């Protein structure tokens, strides 16, 4: 089978042919710069069979055979099935790889759509599925690609981050999957690659759709770049240099935003990508330009693409409101998931849709004997907290963890013949409880306001109580939420002595009760909320 798009050069080994010094220097210099990140990782090369990717594959073969490159990447060719000759092209790449003795895998992708963006997304998805965690994907993007990218983003109104173009090294994550994208040729011109491919007589695929002029990138390549070159013959190099300068500037901006975020985020209310919180009073203490940059950085956490300027402006205006109506909610459909941005009092929240769905799951009453919380040798340094799961699904688990014997010590009232059970029950809307700092019991909206509980967390309040089996009486001890806990004033002391109330407070203080937000069944200490009362 043949295709008119494939250059009719014979298939032959290229390992011993002359190496292009400039292309080799760019690759080896980039390898030296990112050598620490590359160490110990498996490398793949995305090879469409076109001029650029086949040239990079050829150079890797040459340098590896000459002992100048410590690795030989495996080729990945994605067959989209979008062209009549797609199968022929895939066979051609596999054949060329076999002649060069370089490993090659052909992957088939299903494209949802007909534009280049849909094909690109399908290509990355299928390659990502092939790679193991932290593998490196080598890409043949060059200086001309970089110039086109910068101009595309300029006419789209991008900021410093967008105008910095493609990064030579970037970690890309999708769910739990993480891989590195490595582009060592961003300083190399297309013309240099073309000359190299011609000297080696590479039988690359010259896809006619690349120059069809029916999208922005090909339009820039065919119509705009030649005109710009008449004004300055170094336009490609200059745009690439500007991208590098803007990349350095973006690193400075990111460092400032990260430093500001450490001071302004509400650490005790964070839960990775599910819930992120800012203190509005501290935010407003910054100059306005830093407020906007911080909001841009804060919103874009956990997402591969930054938020639109309009969203940042809307969130900024929400943070500046001085009226008492904070019911406004902004919706953002990002790349990975959707978010709601809202305000409660002087805090700004970014809540994922998955998190809000989890918060809506019903809580059920649980009852366990006190003996479940009694552990031998609890004073040992290796003693583990006793855990009770209050709510879970495949995304999140909420557990209350108590140091062993803490409840038993609280209930030690010289009544060894009395049996106690511990209940964990959702707080009823009309149920009245009194926190240690309140002057009287409260219920409903008044309680929520006193405790400062946002609307979306109000169905996630649980009362921990002690129940005397003999007396059939219940004494509330604690009120817990996924992020906070409060000591409750018992309606009647178990021993009717003020001394035991002090023991209660002392025991809770010395035996920390921890509400831990846990994801994927693994305790994440960075997300654990330690409440020492």
XYZ file of C-alpha atoms in Angstrom:
533
model
C 0.000 0.000 0.000
C 1.218 3.522 -0.828
C 0.142 7.085 -0.192
C 0.874 10.178 -2.261
C 1.527 12.074 1.000
C 4.608 9.948 1.787
C 7.861 11.194 0.288
C 9.244 8.549 -2.035
C 12.652 8.172 -0.428
C 13.851 4.605 0.134
C 13.724 3.081 3.580
C 17.285 2.752 4.828
C 19.172 2.925 8.144
C 20.241 6.456 9.061
C 22.367 5.771 12.165
C 25.695 6.311 10.361
C 24.645 9.345 8.314
C 25.928 12.845 9.254
C 24.306 14.445 12.314
C 23.052 18.023 12.159
C 25.189 19.892 14.703
C 22.621 22.590 15.556
C 19.733 20.164 16.054
C 21.943 17.858 18.117
C 23.175 20.750 20.255
C 19.603 21.870 20.995
C 18.589 18.354 22.056
C 21.683 17.690 24.159
C 21.537 21.122 25.824
C 17.915 20.589 26.788
C 18.780 17.102 28.055
C 21.504 18.606 30.248
C 19.084 21.228 31.585
C 16.447 18.666 32.517
C 18.784 15.780 33.235
C 17.702 15.468 36.862
C 14.022 15.228 35.869
C 14.826 12.725 33.113
C 16.833 10.417 35.348
C 15.214 7.033 35.801
C 12.164 7.811 33.660
C 10.937 5.941 30.611
C 10.837 8.058 27.431
C 8.400 8.007 24.527
C 8.420 10.084 21.348
C 5.137 11.203 19.792
C 5.693 10.412 16.115
C 3.039 11.338 13.558
C 5.424 10.370 10.769
C 5.579 13.999 9.657
C 8.802 15.850 8.967
C 9.372 17.249 12.478
C 8.659 14.157 14.570
C 10.425 11.796 12.164
C 13.464 14.083 12.161
C 13.569 14.100 15.959
C 13.265 10.312 15.990
C 16.088 10.066 13.431
C 18.335 12.338 15.489
C 17.683 10.268 18.626
C 18.660 7.107 16.729
C 21.871 8.700 15.449
C 22.970 10.147 18.798
C 22.086 6.945 20.645
C 24.063 4.748 18.236
C 27.020 7.143 18.579
C 26.873 6.947 22.383
C 25.961 10.635 22.783
C 22.420 9.991 23.979
C 21.883 7.695 27.007
C 18.410 6.629 25.910
C 16.481 5.543 22.855
C 12.828 6.596 23.213
C 9.990 4.372 22.090
C 7.861 5.797 19.285
C 4.128 6.330 19.732
C 2.060 6.799 16.582
C -1.636 7.594 16.949
C -3.956 6.512 14.160
C -6.979 8.823 14.305
C -8.656 7.236 11.320
C -9.548 10.730 10.055
C -7.780 10.386 6.699
C -8.339 7.815 3.975
C -4.641 6.922 4.220
C -4.461 6.808 8.042
C -3.870 3.056 8.163
C -1.200 3.310 5.490
C 0.574 6.056 7.411
C 0.556 3.975 10.593
C 2.094 1.001 8.734
C 4.677 3.329 7.190
C 5.818 4.656 10.584
C 6.019 1.132 11.999
C 8.085 -0.003 8.988
C 10.503 2.930 9.262
C 10.944 2.272 12.997
C 11.696 -1.389 12.315
C 14.394 -0.433 9.784
C 15.988 1.909 12.357
C 15.612 -0.694 15.135
C 13.700 1.711 17.355
C 10.688 0.435 19.347
C 7.321 1.630 18.048
C 3.724 1.238 19.144
C 0.697 2.084 17.016
C -2.310 3.375 18.969
C -5.823 3.889 17.654
C -7.844 6.889 18.846
C -11.533 7.715 18.614
C -11.994 11.438 17.884
C -15.104 13.130 19.250
C -15.427 15.933 16.732
C -13.851 17.040 13.487
C -11.584 19.947 14.421
C -7.877 19.920 15.246
C -8.527 20.495 18.953
C -10.669 17.351 19.152
C -7.990 15.327 17.363
C -5.297 16.735 19.637
C -7.296 15.863 22.741
C -7.908 12.319 21.486
C -4.228 11.961 20.669
C -3.085 12.972 24.143
C -5.746 10.861 25.823
C -4.714 7.654 24.089
C -1.002 8.326 24.610
C -1.565 9.149 28.276
C -3.331 5.826 28.705
C -0.268 4.073 27.266
C 2.238 5.799 29.549
C 3.054 4.801 33.097
C 3.112 7.298 35.931
C 5.763 10.020 35.439
C 6.874 8.788 32.002
C 8.228 11.446 29.626
C 6.641 12.255 26.259
C 9.116 13.809 23.814
C 7.557 16.294 21.363
C 9.050 17.848 18.201
C 7.537 21.351 18.506
C 9.960 23.978 17.216
C 10.466 27.756 17.117
C 7.992 28.303 14.262
C 5.333 26.396 16.210
C 6.140 28.564 19.214
C 5.801 31.789 17.191
C 2.430 30.657 15.800
C 1.247 29.721 19.297
C 2.215 33.112 20.725
C 0.453 34.977 17.898
C -2.662 32.812 18.271
C -2.836 33.611 21.958
C -2.112 37.288 21.356
C -5.136 37.691 19.086
C -7.195 35.770 21.660
C -6.249 38.317 24.348
C -4.002 36.086 26.477
C -1.995 37.390 29.416
C 1.619 36.815 30.402
C 1.126 33.104 30.969
C -0.478 32.498 27.574
C 2.023 34.672 25.728
C 4.902 32.691 27.233
C 3.930 29.990 24.740
C 4.693 26.300 25.030
C 6.989 25.236 27.837
C 10.115 23.152 27.174
C 9.270 21.025 30.217
C 5.814 20.723 31.703
C 4.094 18.247 33.997
C 0.654 17.338 32.702
C -1.873 15.674 34.988
C -5.241 14.145 34.206
C -6.941 12.672 37.237
C -4.364 10.505 38.995
C -2.258 10.129 35.822
C 0.836 12.308 35.544
C 3.351 12.611 32.712
C 6.047 15.059 31.617
C 6.003 16.830 28.237
C 9.492 17.576 26.930
C 10.064 19.917 23.973
C 13.823 20.277 23.353
C 13.503 21.956 19.947
C 11.628 25.163 20.807
C 14.698 27.204 19.793
C 15.111 25.371 16.452
C 13.627 26.766 13.226
C 11.456 24.726 10.878
C 13.861 25.467 8.025
C 16.737 23.782 9.869
C 14.635 20.672 10.406
C 13.610 20.653 6.742
C 17.247 20.838 5.619
C 18.157 17.972 7.936
C 15.271 15.823 6.674
C 16.288 16.485 3.065
C 19.935 15.564 3.703
C 18.910 12.282 5.294
C 16.251 11.714 2.617
C 13.700 10.920 5.329
C 10.517 9.412 3.878
C 8.246 11.537 6.026
C 4.493 12.033 5.624
C 3.598 15.423 4.166
C 0.004 15.696 5.368
C -1.799 18.077 2.948
C -4.256 19.177 5.647
C -1.429 20.915 7.559
C -1.387 23.747 5.010
C -5.076 23.801 4.166
C -5.470 27.268 5.618
C -8.779 26.344 7.228
C -7.767 27.055 10.828
C -6.061 29.862 12.703
C -2.662 28.196 12.982
C -2.344 27.283 9.303
C -3.650 30.743 8.370
C -0.912 32.363 10.434
C 1.668 30.055 8.896
C 0.615 30.720 5.301
C -0.544 34.330 5.349
C 0.825 36.219 8.361
C 4.307 34.890 9.112
C 5.658 35.547 5.585
C 4.440 39.151 5.808
C 6.019 39.644 9.240
C 9.278 38.251 7.888
C 9.386 41.079 5.314
C 9.541 43.555 8.206
C 12.085 41.593 10.208
C 13.816 38.483 8.927
C 14.455 37.361 12.514
C 10.784 37.380 13.442
C 10.745 33.680 14.451
C 13.777 33.992 16.713
C 12.498 37.259 18.177
C 9.066 35.875 19.049
C 10.697 32.800 20.580
C 12.935 35.089 22.662
C 9.917 37.137 23.765
C 8.181 33.930 24.819
C 11.212 32.997 26.929
C 11.276 36.448 28.569
C 7.554 36.229 29.285
C 8.041 32.745 30.673
C 10.611 34.130 33.123
C 8.232 36.965 33.998
C 5.427 34.474 34.606
C 7.632 32.548 37.025
C 8.085 35.744 39.025
C 4.336 36.423 38.958
C 3.608 32.842 40.028
C 6.079 33.073 42.901
C 4.435 36.270 44.140
C 0.947 34.775 43.829
C 2.009 31.598 45.646
C 3.522 33.671 48.451
C 0.349 35.759 48.715
C -1.787 32.612 48.697
C 0.066 31.177 51.688
C -0.884 34.271 53.670
C -4.481 34.583 52.487
C -5.836 31.034 52.131
C -7.799 29.615 55.063
C -5.679 26.548 55.702
C -8.099 24.793 58.069
C -10.857 24.800 55.432
C -8.858 23.496 52.453
C -9.533 20.128 50.855
C -7.243 19.754 47.858
C -9.175 20.435 44.645
C -12.588 19.997 46.318
C -12.746 23.128 48.468
C -10.378 26.074 48.453
C -10.957 29.132 50.634
C -9.615 32.688 50.783
C -9.823 35.264 53.580
C -11.392 38.356 51.991
C -10.089 40.809 54.590
C -6.508 39.716 53.925
C -7.162 39.688 50.176
C -8.351 43.290 50.216
C -5.200 44.368 52.053
C -3.221 43.702 48.857
C -2.904 46.178 45.992
C -5.647 45.603 43.423
C -3.283 44.272 40.740
C -2.042 41.617 43.186
C -5.602 40.772 44.196
C -6.484 40.052 40.568
C -3.342 38.025 39.988
C -3.941 36.035 43.167
C -7.538 35.279 42.155
C -6.318 34.134 38.738
C -3.788 31.836 40.443
C -6.262 30.632 43.098
C -9.019 29.788 40.629
C -6.687 27.979 38.254
C -5.242 25.610 40.832
C -5.766 21.961 39.862
C -6.624 22.890 36.261
C -4.420 22.672 33.131
C -5.948 25.785 31.552
C -6.306 29.159 33.316
C -9.667 30.837 33.969
C -10.999 33.464 31.581
C -10.422 37.107 32.422
C -14.183 37.671 32.715
C -14.432 35.052 35.450
C -11.534 36.603 37.354
C -13.236 40.007 37.068
C -16.551 38.590 38.321
C -14.885 36.886 41.291
C -13.006 40.092 42.074
C -16.276 42.038 42.123
C -17.832 39.375 44.362
C -14.966 39.794 46.826
C -15.425 43.581 46.829
C -19.139 43.625 47.664
C -19.970 45.544 50.793
C -23.659 44.666 51.117
C -25.064 41.879 53.255
C -26.315 39.832 50.275
C -23.718 37.160 49.614
C -25.971 34.710 47.813
C -24.313 35.261 44.437
C -22.776 32.086 43.025
C -20.554 31.968 39.947
C -20.233 28.818 37.849
C -17.056 27.749 36.025
C -16.930 24.782 33.669
C -13.199 24.128 33.658
C -11.254 21.443 31.815
C -11.154 18.787 34.552
C -14.346 19.546 36.442
C -16.866 22.269 37.189
C -16.777 24.644 40.139
C -19.017 26.999 42.053
C -17.414 30.178 43.388
C -19.336 31.775 46.215
C -18.920 33.887 49.304
C -19.901 33.357 52.932
C -19.232 36.273 55.236
C -15.611 37.302 54.718
C -14.480 34.143 53.008
C -14.382 33.242 49.319
C -14.957 29.599 48.336
C -14.211 27.575 45.223
C -16.216 24.328 45.459
C -16.022 21.470 42.986
C -19.246 19.894 41.737
C -18.120 16.476 42.987
C -17.568 17.906 46.457
C -21.014 19.501 46.556
C -22.618 16.235 45.440
C -20.779 14.428 48.210
C -21.963 16.970 50.780
C -25.550 16.237 49.720
C -25.251 12.533 50.546
C -27.435 11.631 53.556
C -25.910 10.889 56.934
C -27.245 7.976 58.947
C -27.229 7.511 62.691
C -24.590 5.132 64.013
C -24.423 3.493 67.418
C -21.370 1.730 68.814
C -20.564 0.328 72.267
C -18.047 2.260 74.287
C -15.842 -0.845 74.281
C -15.065 -0.175 70.583
C -13.155 2.898 71.715
C -11.187 1.138 74.468
C -7.744 -0.089 73.445
C -5.128 -1.859 75.532
C -1.782 -0.093 75.908
C -3.292 3.151 74.675
C -0.456 5.075 76.280
C 2.013 3.481 73.873
C 3.616 5.823 71.380
C 2.414 3.496 68.637
C -1.243 3.762 69.662
C -3.465 4.517 66.670
C -6.625 6.659 66.699
C -9.963 4.886 66.648
C -11.888 5.820 63.510
C -15.578 6.056 62.689
C -16.651 6.630 59.088
C -19.520 9.098 58.846
C -19.920 9.471 55.077
C -18.202 8.024 52.035
C -18.377 7.433 48.316
C -15.777 6.587 45.691
C -14.326 10.113 45.883
C -14.270 11.119 49.529
C -14.403 9.563 52.975
C -15.153 11.474 56.161
C -13.911 9.932 59.364
C -13.882 11.056 62.962
C -10.726 9.810 64.638
C -10.310 9.703 68.396
C -7.324 8.797 70.476
C -7.886 5.426 72.205
C -9.613 5.464 75.589
C -10.369 9.197 75.386
C -14.125 8.644 75.709
C -13.654 6.000 78.403
C -11.653 8.469 80.463
C -14.371 11.068 80.022
C -17.012 8.645 81.254
C -15.023 7.269 84.205
C -17.419 8.115 87.027
C -16.922 5.166 89.386
C -20.032 3.482 87.971
C -18.410 0.388 86.519
C -21.739 -1.400 86.317
C -23.204 1.211 83.989
C -22.980 0.571 80.252
C -22.526 3.392 77.777
C -22.951 3.574 74.023
C -21.698 6.248 71.670
C -23.986 7.622 68.961
C -23.092 9.603 65.857
C -26.238 11.243 64.510
C -26.996 14.075 62.066
C -27.910 17.322 63.788
C -31.633 17.893 63.439
C -32.742 21.304 62.185
C -34.808 21.866 65.319
C -32.383 20.125 67.674
C -31.040 22.519 70.283
C -27.446 22.182 71.417
C -25.194 24.440 73.422
C -21.547 24.859 72.570
C -19.042 25.517 75.326
C -18.727 29.192 74.378
C -22.468 29.865 73.974
C -24.644 31.269 76.758
C -27.669 29.095 75.913
C -28.781 26.267 73.620
C -29.507 27.168 69.986
C -31.089 25.483 66.971
C -31.547 26.086 63.258
C -30.395 29.241 61.517
C -29.282 30.917 64.725
C -26.918 28.040 65.526
C -25.475 28.042 62.011
C -24.835 31.771 62.184
C -23.252 31.548 65.617
C -20.897 28.810 64.465
C -20.284 30.406 61.062
C -21.290 27.290 59.096
C -21.777 27.938 55.335
C -25.019 26.743 53.726
C -23.414 23.820 51.860
C -21.935 22.377 55.092
C -25.064 22.583 57.235
C -26.246 19.090 56.320
C -22.860 17.764 57.414
C -23.109 18.442 61.151
C -23.003 15.386 63.405
C -23.667 15.186 67.142
C -21.523 12.735 69.113
C -23.369 11.663 72.268
C -22.976 9.270 75.183
C -26.011 7.124 75.986
C -26.521 5.385 79.311
C -28.137 2.011 78.581
C -29.472 1.649 82.160
C -30.854 5.170 82.454
C -31.910 5.475 78.801
C -30.528 9.006 78.759
C -28.340 10.768 76.264
C -25.717 13.437 76.783
C -24.344 15.315 73.729
C -20.568 15.640 73.913
C -19.375 17.004 70.587
C -20.616 18.622 67.393
C -18.445 17.818 64.365
C -18.283 18.876 60.723
C -15.757 17.868 58.031
C -13.546 20.809 59.043
C -14.409 21.821 62.609
C -15.460 20.418 65.987
C -17.123 22.022 68.994
C -17.424 20.853 72.612
C -21.042 20.770 73.728
C -22.317 21.617 77.199
C -24.021 18.510 78.545
C -27.601 18.986 79.712
C -26.618 17.064 82.841
C -23.126 16.176 84.053
C -22.572 12.450 84.273
C -21.416 12.830 87.880
C -23.146 16.107 88.683
C -19.775 17.624 89.568
C -18.071 20.577 87.997
C -14.818 18.671 88.351
C -15.893 16.147 85.682
C -16.726 18.944 83.284
C -13.118 20.006 83.685
C -12.005 16.432 83.050
C -14.036 16.451 79.832
C -12.311 19.586 78.606
C -8.890 18.354 79.694
C -9.294 14.948 78.069
C -10.348 16.444 74.750
C -7.460 18.839 74.850
C -4.873 16.172 75.580
C -6.452 13.495 73.378
C -6.938 15.277 70.106
C -10.095 14.453 68.175
C -9.371 14.808 64.485
C -11.825 15.197 61.621
C -9.955 13.961 58.588
C -11.061 14.528 55.016
C -9.684 11.452 53.277
C -9.608 10.763 49.536
C -9.301 7.390 47.834
C -9.001 5.626 51.192
C -5.587 7.156 51.872
C -5.140 9.550 54.782
C -3.624 12.712 53.438
C -1.947 14.513 56.294
C -1.883 17.772 54.400
C -5.691 17.704 54.355
C -6.208 16.498 57.911
C -7.718 19.031 60.274
C -6.302 18.653 63.754
C -8.598 20.258 66.325
C -7.107 20.501 69.793
C -9.864 21.953 71.926
